[in-house]
Coordinates of C-alpha atoms and ligand atoms in Angstrom, one line a residue:
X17 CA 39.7 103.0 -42.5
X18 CA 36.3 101.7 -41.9
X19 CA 35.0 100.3 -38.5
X20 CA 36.8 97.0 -37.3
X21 CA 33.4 94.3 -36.9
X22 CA 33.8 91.7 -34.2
X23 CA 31.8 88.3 -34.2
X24 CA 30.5 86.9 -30.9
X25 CA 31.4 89.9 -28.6
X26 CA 29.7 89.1 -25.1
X27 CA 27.1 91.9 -24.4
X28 CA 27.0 91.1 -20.3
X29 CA 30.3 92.9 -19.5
X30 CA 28.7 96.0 -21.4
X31 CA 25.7 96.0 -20.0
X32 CA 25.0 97.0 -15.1
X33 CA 23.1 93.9 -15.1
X34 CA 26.1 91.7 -16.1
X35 CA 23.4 89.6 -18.0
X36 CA 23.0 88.3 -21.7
X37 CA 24.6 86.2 -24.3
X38 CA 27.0 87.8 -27.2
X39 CA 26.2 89.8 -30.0
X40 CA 27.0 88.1 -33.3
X41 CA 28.7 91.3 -34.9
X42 CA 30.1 93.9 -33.0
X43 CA 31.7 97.4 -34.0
X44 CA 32.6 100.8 -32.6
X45 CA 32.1 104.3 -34.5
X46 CA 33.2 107.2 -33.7
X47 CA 32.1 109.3 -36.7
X48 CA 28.9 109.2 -38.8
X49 CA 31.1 108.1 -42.1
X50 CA 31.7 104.9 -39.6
X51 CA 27.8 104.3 -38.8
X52 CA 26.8 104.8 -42.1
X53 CA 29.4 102.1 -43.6
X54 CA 28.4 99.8 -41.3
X55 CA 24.7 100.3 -41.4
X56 CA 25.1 99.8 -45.3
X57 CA 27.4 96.7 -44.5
X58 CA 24.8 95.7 -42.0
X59 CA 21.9 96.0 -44.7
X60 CA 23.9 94.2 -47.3
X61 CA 23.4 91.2 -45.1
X62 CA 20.0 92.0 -44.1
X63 CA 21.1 92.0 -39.9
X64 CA 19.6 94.1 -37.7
X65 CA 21.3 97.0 -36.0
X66 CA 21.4 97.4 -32.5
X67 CA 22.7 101.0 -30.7
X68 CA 24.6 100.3 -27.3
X69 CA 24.4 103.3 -25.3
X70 CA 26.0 102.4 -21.7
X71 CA 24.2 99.3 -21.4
X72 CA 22.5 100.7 -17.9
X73 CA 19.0 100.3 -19.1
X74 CA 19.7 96.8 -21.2
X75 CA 18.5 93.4 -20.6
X76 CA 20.5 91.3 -23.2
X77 CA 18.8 87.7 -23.7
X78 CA 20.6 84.6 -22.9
X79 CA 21.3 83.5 -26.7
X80 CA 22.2 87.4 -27.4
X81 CA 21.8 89.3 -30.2
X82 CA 22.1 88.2 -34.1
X83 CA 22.6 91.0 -35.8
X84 CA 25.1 94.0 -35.4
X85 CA 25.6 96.2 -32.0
X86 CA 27.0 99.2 -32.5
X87 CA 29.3 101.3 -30.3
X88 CA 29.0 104.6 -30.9
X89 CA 33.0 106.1 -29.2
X90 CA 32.5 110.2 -29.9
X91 CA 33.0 112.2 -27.0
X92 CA 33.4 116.1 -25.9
X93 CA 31.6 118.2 -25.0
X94 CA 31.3 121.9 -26.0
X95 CA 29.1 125.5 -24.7
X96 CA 28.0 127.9 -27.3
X97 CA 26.2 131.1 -26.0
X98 CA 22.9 132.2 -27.5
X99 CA 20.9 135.0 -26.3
X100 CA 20.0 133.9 -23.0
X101 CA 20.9 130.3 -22.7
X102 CA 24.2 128.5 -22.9
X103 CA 24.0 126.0 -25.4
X104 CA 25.4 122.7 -23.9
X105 CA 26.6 119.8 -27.2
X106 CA 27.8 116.7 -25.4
X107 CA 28.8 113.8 -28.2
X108 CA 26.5 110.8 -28.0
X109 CA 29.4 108.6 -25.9
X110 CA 30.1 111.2 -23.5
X111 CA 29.1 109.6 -19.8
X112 CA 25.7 111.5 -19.0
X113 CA 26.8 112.4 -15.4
X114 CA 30.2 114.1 -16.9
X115 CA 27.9 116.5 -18.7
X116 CA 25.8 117.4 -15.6
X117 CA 29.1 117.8 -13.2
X118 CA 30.3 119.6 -16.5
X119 CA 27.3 122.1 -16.2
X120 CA 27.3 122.4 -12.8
X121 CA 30.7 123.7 -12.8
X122 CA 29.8 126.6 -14.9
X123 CA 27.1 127.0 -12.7
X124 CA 24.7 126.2 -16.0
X125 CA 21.0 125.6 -14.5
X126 CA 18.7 123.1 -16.0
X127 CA 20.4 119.5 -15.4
X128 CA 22.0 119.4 -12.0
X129 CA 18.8 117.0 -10.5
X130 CA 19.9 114.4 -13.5
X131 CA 23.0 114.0 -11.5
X132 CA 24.2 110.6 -11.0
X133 CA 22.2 108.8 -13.7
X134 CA 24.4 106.5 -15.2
X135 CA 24.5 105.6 -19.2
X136 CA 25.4 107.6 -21.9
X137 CA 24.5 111.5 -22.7
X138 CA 23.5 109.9 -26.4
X139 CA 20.7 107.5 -24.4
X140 CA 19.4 110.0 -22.4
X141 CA 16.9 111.4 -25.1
X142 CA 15.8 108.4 -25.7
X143 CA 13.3 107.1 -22.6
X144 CA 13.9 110.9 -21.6
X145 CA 15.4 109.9 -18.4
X146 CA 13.9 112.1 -15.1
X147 CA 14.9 112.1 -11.5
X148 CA 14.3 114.2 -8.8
X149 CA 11.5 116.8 -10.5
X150 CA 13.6 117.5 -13.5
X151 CA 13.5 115.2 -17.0
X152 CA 16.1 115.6 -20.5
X153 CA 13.2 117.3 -22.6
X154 CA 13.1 120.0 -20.2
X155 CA 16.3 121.4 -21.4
X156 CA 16.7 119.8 -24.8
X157 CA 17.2 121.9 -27.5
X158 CA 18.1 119.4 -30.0
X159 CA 19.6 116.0 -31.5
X160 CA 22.2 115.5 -34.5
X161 CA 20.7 112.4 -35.7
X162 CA 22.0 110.1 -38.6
X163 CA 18.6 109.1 -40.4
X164 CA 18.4 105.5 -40.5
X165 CA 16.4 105.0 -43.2
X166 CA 18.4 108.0 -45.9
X167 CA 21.5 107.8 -44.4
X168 CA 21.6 111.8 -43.5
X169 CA 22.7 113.7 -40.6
X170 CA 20.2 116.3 -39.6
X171 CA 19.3 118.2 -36.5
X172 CA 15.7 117.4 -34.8
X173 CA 14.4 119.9 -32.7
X174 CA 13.1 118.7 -29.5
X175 CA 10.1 119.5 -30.1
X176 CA 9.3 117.0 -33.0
X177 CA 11.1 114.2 -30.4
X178 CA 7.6 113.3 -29.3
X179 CA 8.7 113.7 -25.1
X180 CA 6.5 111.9 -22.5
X181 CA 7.0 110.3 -19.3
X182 CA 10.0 107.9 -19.7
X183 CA 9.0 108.1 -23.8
X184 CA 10.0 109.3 -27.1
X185 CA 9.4 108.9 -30.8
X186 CA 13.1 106.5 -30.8
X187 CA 11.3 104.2 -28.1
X188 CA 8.4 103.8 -29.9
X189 CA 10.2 103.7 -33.2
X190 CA 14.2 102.5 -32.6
X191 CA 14.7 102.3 -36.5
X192 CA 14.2 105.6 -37.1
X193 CA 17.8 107.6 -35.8
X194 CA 20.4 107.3 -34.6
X195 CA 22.0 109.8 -31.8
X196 CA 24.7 111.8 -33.0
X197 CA 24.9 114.6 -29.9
X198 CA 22.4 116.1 -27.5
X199 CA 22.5 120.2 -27.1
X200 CA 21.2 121.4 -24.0
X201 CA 19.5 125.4 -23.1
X202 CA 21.2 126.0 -19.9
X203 CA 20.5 128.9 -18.1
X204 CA 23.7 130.8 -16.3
X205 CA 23.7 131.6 -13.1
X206 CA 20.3 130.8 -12.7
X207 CA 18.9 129.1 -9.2
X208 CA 18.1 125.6 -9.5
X209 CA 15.0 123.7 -9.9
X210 CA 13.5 122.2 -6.8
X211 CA 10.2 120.5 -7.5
X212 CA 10.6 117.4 -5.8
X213 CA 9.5 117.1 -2.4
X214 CA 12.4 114.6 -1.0
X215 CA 14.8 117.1 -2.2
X216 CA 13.4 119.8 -0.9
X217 CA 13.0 118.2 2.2
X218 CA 17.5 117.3 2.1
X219 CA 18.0 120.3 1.5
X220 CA 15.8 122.2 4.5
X221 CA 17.3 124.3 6.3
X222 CA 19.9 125.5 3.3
X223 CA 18.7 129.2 2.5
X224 CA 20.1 129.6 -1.3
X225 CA 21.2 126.2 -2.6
X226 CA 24.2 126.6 -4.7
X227 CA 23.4 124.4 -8.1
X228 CA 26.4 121.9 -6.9
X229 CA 24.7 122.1 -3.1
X230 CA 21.6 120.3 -5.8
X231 CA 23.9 118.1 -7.6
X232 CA 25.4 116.7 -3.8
X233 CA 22.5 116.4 -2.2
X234 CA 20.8 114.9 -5.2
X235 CA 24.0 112.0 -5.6
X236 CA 23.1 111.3 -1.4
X237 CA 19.2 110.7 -2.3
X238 CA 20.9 108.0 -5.3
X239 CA 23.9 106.7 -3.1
X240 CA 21.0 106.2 -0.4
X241 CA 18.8 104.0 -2.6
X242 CA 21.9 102.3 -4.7
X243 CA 20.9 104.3 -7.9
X244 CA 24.6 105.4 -7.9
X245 CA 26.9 102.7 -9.0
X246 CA 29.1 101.7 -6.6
X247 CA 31.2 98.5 -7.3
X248 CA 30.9 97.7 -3.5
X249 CA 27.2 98.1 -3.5
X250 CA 25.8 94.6 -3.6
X251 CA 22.7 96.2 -5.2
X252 CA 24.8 97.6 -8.2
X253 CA 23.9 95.6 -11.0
X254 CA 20.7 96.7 -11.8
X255 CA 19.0 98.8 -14.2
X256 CA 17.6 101.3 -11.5
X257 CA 14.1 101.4 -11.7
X258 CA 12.8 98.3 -13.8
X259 CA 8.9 99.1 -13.9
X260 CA 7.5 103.1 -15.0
X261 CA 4.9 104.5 -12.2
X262 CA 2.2 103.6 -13.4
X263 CA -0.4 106.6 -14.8
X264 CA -3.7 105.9 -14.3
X265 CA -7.1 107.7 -14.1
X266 CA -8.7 109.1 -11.1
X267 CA -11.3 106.5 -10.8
X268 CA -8.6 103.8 -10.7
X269 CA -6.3 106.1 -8.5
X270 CA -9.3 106.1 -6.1
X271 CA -10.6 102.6 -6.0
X272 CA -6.6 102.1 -4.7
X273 CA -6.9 104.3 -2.3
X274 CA -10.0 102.9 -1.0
X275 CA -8.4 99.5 -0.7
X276 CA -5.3 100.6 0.6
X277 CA -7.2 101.8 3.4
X278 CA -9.8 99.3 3.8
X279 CA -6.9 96.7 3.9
X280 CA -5.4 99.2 6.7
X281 CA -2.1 99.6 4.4
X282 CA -2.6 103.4 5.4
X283 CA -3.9 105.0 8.1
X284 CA -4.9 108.0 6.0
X285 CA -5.3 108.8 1.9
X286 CA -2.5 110.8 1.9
X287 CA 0.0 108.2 2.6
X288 CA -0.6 106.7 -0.7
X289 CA 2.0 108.3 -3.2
X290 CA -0.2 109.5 -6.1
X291 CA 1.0 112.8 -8.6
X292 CA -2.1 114.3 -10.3
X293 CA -0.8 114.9 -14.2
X294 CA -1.9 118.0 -16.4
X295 CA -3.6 115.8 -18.6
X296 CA -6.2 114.7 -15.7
X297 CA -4.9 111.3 -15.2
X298 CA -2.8 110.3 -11.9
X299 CA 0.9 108.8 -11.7
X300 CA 1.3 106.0 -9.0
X301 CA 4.2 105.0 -7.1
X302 CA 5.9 101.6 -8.7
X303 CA 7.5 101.0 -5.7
X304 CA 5.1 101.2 -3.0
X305 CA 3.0 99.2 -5.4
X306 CA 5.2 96.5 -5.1
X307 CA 6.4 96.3 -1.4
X308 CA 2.7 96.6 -0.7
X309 CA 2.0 93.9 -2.8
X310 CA 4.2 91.7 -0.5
X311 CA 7.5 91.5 -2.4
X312 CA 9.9 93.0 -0.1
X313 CA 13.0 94.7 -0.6
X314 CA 15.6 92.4 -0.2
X315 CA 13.7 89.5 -1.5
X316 CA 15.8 86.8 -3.5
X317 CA 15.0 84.2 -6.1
X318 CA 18.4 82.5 -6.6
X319 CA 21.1 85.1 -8.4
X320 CA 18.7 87.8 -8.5
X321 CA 16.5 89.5 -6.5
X322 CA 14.5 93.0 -5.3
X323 CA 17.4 95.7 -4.3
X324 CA 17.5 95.5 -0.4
X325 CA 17.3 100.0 -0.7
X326 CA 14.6 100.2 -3.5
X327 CA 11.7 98.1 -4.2
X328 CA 11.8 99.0 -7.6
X329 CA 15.2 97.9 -8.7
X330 CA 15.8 94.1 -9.8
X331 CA 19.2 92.6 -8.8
X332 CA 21.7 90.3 -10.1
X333 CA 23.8 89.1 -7.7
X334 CA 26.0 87.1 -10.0
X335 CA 26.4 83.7 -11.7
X336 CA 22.5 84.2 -13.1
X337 CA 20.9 84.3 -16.3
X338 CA 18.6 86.9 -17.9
X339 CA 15.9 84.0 -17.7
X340 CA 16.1 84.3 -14.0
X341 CA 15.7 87.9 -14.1
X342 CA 12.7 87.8 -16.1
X343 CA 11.0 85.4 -13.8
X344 CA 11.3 87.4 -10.9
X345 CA 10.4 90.5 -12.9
X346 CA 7.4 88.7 -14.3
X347 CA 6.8 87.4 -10.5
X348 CA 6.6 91.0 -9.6
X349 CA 4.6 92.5 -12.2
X350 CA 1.8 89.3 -11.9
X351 CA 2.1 90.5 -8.2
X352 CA 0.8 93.9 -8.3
X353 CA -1.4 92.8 -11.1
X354 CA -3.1 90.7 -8.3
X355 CA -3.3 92.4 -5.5
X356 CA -4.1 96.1 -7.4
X357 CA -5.2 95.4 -10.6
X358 CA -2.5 97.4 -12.1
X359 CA -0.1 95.5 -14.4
X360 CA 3.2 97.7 -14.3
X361 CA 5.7 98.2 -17.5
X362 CA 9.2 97.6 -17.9
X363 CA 11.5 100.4 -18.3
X364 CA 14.2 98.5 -20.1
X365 CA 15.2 98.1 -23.4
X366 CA 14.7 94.4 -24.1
X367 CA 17.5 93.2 -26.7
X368 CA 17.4 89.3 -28.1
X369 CA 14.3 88.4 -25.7
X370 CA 10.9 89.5 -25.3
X371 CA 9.1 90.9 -22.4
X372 CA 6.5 88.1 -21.6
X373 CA 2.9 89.0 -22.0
X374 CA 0.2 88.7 -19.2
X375 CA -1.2 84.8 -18.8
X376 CA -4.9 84.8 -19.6
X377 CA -6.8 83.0 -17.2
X378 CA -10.3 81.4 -18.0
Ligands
EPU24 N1 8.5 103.7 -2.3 C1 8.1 102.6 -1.5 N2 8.9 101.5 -1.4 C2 10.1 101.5 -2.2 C3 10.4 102.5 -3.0 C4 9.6 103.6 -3.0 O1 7.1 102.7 -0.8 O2 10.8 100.4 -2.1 C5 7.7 104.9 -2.3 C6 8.4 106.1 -1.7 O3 8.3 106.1 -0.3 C7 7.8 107.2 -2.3 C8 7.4 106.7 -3.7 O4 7.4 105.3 -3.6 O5 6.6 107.6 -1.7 C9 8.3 107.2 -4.8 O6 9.6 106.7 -4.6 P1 10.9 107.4 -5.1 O7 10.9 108.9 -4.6 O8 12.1 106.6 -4.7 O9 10.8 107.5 -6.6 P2 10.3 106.5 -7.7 O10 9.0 107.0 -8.3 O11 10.4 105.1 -7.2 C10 11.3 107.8 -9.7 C11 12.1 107.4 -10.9 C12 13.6 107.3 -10.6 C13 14.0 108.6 -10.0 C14 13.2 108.9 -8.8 C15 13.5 110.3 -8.2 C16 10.7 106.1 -12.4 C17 10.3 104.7 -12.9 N3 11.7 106.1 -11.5 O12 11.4 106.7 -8.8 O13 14.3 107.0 -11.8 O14 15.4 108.6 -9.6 O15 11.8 109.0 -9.2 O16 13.0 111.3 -9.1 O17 10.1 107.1 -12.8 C18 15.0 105.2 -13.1 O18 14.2 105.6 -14.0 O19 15.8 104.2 -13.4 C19 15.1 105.9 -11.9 C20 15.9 105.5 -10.9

């Protein structure tokens, strides 16, 4: 039986935002026989072919999407030893956090600080989510991908996936796979990773964290900043952090810390947050770019507004459109842009609507 295509399916309910219009034709796969027959009935009517992951890193545009969204449905998730590692396959539907609890529980090193993310394990390769000194592409052994373009499955090694900072070869090309399943090189028994200096600092005072001592304290650093849904937290439809940090180089890095403390932001250099990269250049801190730029946490422009934990999450509060979320975004972003000279970059997936460009002035 092939897939069952739906016409004028509203995207908002699918997406934490609980923004955006419908999409024209919508279908669910579970198999790669399904995507294939509908990427072929998709091409027959020259539509474009949208992948729905969980819809937690989405803004949808008012008038939607005309083409086809798929819904990939496969889920498991199965551990293979080899040599050192346990191999970790989670199908492309399977909830991310499900696979790092999964891990966890076998006490399989490598993913634990990923905890609490929320979208699909499918997505995650994709903008290579991070948190809390750990990213995907650490542990990524490899993708079953359908190739879009000959309509095969193969299996891309991570290290032809192009990794970055919040970046990959599908962000910069979305045509080119599609997801099948993510495996994952977990180490057994091993002791977990703890790099960043908040969660060292929770967990102080514990002698040998236990990897699901990581994985709690991890979910209280989210819960603390509403980057853990909640469907009582009135900062829970967001996309978590809506602008990258900003990487810049360390000319740039210190002209802002010269202003900072001219303008007496800071009292000393190091209370600007700034990570030195390998590559020479330095990552900035989104959100202390933008509190410091005078939009507060908190701050509301009608339905949406800046999460009252995190400066960099955008909130709808309900009865809004994506319109109005992009005018507060773009309100941000000109914000810092004036203030710091730094023009920040959405993180999102923009589906059905563009992400507006800077005004030139004269
Ligand atoms: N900060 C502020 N004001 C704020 C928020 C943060 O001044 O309102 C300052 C903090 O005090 C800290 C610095 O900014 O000095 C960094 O803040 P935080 O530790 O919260 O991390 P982040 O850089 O804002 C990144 C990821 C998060 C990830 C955390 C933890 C990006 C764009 N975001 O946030 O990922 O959970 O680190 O590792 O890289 C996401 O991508 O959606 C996401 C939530």
């Amino acid at each position: 039986m092939p897939p069952v295509i739906r016409r004028d399916v509203p995207l908002a309910p699918l997406t934490t935002f609980e923004l955006g219009g419908p999409a024209r034709f919508f279908a669910q796969v579970a198999t790669s026989e399904d995507v294939v027959w509908a990427l072929r009935w998709a091409g027959e009517q020259n539509l474009s072919v949208f992948v729905l992951g969980g819809g937690s890193n989405l803004v949808v545009g008012d008038a939607g999407f005309p083409g086809l969204v798929l819904q990939l449905v496969a889920r498991g998730i199965e551990f293979r030893s080899q040599g050192n590692h346990v191999l970790l396959e989670a199908q492309a539907a399977e909830p991310w956090d499900d696979v790092v609890a999964a891990a966890v529980a076998r006490d399989l090193a490598g993913i634990e600080c990923l905890s609490g993310i929320p979208g699909t394990a499918g997505a995650t390769p994709i903008q290579n989510v991070g948190a809390y000194g750990q990213e995907a592409a650490d542990t990524l052994r490899s993708l079953r991908v359908l190739d879009r373009r000959t309509l095969e499955v193969r299996e891309l090694p991570a290290v032809e996936c192009g990794f970055g900072y919040r970046d990959s070869i599908f962000r910069r090309d979305p045509g080119r796979v599609i997801v099948l399943s993510a495996s994952f090189a977990l180490r057994p028994g091993a002791q977990p990773v703890i790099a960043y200096r908040e969660l060292a600092n929770a967990l102080a005072g514990t002698a040998r964290p236990s990897l699901s001592g990581v994985r709690e304290a991890v979910l209280d650093l989210r819960r603390k900043k509403s980057m853990l849904y909640d469907p009582q937290d009135s900062n829970r439809r967001s996309a978590g952090s809506f602008f990258t940090n900003p990487m810049v180089g360390v000319d740039q890095a210190a002209a802002l810390v010269a202003q900072a403390l001219g303008e007496h932001l800071v009292q000393s250099a190091e209370e600007v947050p700034q990570y030195p990269l390998p590559d020479g250049r330095v990552k900035l801190a989104a959100g202390w770019l933008v509190e410091r730029a005078g939009v507060k946490r908190g701050l509301r422009m009608g339905p949406v507004g800046v999460s009252s934990q995190h400066a960099l999450a955008l909130v709808h509060h309900g009865g809004g459109c994506t319109a109005d979320l992009i005018r507060l975004a773009v309100h941000v972003r000109d914000s810092v842009a004036l203030r710091f000279g730094i023009t920040l970059q959405p993180e999102p997936v923009f589906l059905g609507v563009a992400w507006p460009g800077l005004q030139q002035t004269d």
